[in-house]
mmCIF file of C-alpha atoms in Angstrom:
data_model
loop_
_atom_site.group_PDB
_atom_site.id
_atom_site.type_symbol
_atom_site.label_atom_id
_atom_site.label_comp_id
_atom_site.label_asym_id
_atom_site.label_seq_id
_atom_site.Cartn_x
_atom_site.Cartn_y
_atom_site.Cartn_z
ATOM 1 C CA UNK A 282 64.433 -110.779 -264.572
ATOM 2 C CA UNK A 283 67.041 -112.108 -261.807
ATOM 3 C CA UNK A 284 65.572 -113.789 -258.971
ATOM 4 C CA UNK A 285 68.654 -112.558 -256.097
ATOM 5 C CA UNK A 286 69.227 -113.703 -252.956
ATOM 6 C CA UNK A 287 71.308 -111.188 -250.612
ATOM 7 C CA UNK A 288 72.350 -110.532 -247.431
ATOM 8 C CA UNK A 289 73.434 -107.402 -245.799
ATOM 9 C CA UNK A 290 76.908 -108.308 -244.076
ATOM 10 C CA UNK A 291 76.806 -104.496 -241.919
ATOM 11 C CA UNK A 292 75.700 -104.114 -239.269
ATOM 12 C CA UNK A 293 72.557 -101.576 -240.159
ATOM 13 C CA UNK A 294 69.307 -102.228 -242.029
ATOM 14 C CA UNK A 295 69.552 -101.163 -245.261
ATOM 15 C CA UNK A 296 66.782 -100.670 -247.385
ATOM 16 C CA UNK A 297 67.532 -100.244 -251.261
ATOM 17 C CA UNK A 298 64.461 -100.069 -253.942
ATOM 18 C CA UNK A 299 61.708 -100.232 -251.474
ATOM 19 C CA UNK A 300 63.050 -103.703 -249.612
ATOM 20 C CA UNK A 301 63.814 -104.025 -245.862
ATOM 21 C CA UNK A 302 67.938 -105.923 -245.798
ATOM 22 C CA UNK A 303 68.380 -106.539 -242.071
ATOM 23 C CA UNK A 304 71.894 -107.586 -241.252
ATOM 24 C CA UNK A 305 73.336 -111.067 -241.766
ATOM 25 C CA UNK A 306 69.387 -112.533 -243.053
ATOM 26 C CA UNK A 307 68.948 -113.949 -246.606
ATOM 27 C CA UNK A 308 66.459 -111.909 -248.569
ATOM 28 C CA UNK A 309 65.390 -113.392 -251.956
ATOM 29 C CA UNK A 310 64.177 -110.713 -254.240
ATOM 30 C CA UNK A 311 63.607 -110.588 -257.957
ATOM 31 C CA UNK A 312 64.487 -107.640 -260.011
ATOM 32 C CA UNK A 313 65.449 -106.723 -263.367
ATOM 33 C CA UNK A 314 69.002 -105.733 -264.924
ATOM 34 C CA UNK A 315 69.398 -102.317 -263.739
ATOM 35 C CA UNK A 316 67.534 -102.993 -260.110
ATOM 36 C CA UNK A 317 70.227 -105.590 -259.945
ATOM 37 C CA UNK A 318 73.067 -103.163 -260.617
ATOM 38 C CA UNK A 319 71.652 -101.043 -257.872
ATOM 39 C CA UNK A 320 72.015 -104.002 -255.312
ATOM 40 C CA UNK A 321 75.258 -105.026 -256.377
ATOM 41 C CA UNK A 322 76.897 -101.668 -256.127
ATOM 42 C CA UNK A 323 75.923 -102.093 -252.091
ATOM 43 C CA UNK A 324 79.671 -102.442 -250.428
ATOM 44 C CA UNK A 325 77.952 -104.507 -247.516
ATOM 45 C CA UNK A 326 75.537 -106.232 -249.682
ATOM 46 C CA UNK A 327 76.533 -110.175 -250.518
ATOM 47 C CA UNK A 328 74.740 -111.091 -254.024
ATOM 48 C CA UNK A 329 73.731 -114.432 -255.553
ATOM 49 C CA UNK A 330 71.659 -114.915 -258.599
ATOM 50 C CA UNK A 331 69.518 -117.855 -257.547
ATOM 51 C CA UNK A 332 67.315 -117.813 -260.934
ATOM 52 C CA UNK A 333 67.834 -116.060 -264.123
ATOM 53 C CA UNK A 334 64.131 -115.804 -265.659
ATOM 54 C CA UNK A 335 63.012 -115.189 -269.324
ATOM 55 C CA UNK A 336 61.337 -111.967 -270.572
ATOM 56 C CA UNK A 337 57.937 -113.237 -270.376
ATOM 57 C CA UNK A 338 57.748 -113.883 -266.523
ATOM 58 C CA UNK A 339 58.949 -109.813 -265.837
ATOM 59 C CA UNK A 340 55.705 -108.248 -265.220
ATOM 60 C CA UNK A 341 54.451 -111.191 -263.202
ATOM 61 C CA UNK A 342 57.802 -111.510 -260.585
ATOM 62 C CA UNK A 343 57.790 -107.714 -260.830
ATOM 63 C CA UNK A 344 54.593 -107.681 -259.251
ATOM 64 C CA UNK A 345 55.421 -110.693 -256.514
ATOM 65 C CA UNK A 346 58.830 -108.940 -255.302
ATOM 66 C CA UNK A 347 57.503 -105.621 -254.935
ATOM 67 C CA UNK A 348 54.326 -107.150 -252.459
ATOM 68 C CA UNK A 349 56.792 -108.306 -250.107
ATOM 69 C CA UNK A 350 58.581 -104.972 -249.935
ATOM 70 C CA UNK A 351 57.626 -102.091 -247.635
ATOM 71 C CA UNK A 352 55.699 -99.666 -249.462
ATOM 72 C CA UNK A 353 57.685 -96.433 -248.254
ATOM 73 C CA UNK A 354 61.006 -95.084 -247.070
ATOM 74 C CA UNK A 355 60.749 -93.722 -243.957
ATOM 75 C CA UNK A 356 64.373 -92.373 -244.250
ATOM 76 C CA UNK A 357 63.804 -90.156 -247.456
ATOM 77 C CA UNK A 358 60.824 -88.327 -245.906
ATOM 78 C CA UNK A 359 60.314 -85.504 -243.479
ATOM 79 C CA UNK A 360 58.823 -85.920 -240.004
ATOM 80 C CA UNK A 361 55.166 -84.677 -241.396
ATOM 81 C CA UNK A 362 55.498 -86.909 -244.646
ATOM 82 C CA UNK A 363 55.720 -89.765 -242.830
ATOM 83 C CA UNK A 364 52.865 -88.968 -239.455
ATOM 84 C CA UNK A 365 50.698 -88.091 -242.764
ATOM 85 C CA UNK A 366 51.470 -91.185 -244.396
ATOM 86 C CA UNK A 367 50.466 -93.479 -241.168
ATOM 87 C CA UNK A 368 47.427 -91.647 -240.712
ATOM 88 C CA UNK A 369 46.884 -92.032 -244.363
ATOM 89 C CA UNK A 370 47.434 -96.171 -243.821
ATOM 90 C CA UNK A 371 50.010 -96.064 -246.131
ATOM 91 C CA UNK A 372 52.628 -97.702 -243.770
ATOM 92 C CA UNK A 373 52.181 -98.952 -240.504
ATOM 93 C CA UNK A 374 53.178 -97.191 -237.234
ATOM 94 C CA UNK A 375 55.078 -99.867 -236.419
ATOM 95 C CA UNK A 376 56.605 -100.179 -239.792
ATOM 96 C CA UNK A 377 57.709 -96.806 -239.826
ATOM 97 C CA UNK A 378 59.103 -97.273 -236.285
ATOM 98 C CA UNK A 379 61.605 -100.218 -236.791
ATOM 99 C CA UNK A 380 62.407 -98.017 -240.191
ATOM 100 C CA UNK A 381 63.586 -94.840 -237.934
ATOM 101 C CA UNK A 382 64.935 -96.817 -235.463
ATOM 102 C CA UNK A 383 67.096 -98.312 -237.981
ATOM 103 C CA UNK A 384 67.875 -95.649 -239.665
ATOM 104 C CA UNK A 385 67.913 -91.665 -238.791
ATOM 105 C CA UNK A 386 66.896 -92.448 -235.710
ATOM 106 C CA UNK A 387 65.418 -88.789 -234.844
ATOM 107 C CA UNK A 388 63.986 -88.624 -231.534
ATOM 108 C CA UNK A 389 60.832 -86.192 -232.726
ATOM 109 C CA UNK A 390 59.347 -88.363 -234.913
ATOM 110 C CA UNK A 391 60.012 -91.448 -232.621
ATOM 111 C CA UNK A 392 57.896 -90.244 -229.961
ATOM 112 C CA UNK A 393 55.099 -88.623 -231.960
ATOM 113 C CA UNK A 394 55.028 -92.318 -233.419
ATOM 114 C CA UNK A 395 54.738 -93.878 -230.049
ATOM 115 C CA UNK A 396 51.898 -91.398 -229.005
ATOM 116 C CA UNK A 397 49.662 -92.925 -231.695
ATOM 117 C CA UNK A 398 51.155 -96.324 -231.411
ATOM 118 C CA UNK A 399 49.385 -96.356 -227.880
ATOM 119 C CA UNK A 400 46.113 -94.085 -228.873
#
């Protein structure tokens, strides 16, 4: 396990194995060999290995990083997925806003989000 710390230099939120990179912040995550190949290959992404951890910590930083880390991707779902999903409690309706904002940005989904923000 790799304890990483990156930092998105774009100019979008990027979210890559469940974890929120807002632009130009420091995120420290910790991940394992082939989670770390999947943040490296991000053009915009700036990597450092802070820690390099033996085999016998893995389950227990797995666990740590991934708490930290929104549950769901708002961007890989449809509009229904992701009302269901707030009604379920899964994720936040603010969560999920800041996520669409960020990303597909789709004005349905947006204002159904809002309507139950305020009920």
């Amino acid at each position: 396990m790799k304890t990483l710390r990156v930092v998105n230099k774009g100019r979008k939120t990027r979210y890559r194995l469940g974890v929120e990179f807002p632009p130009n912040q420091p995120v420290e995550i910790t991940v394992g060999n082939r989670e770390y190949l999947t943040v490296k290959a991000v053009r915009d992404f700036e990597v450092e290995i802070v820690n390099e951890g033996d085999k016998s910590e893995t389950e227990h930083r797995h666990e740590s990083a991934k708490t930290d880390a929104p549950s769901l991707d708002v961007q890989s779902m449809t509009i229904d997925e992701v009302l269901e999903a707030v009604k379920e409690s899964k994720i936040s309706v603010d969560e999920a806003l800041s996520q669409e904002k960020a990303g597909k940005n789709r004005s349905t989904l947006i204002d159904k989000l809002e309507s139950l923000k305020e009920a």
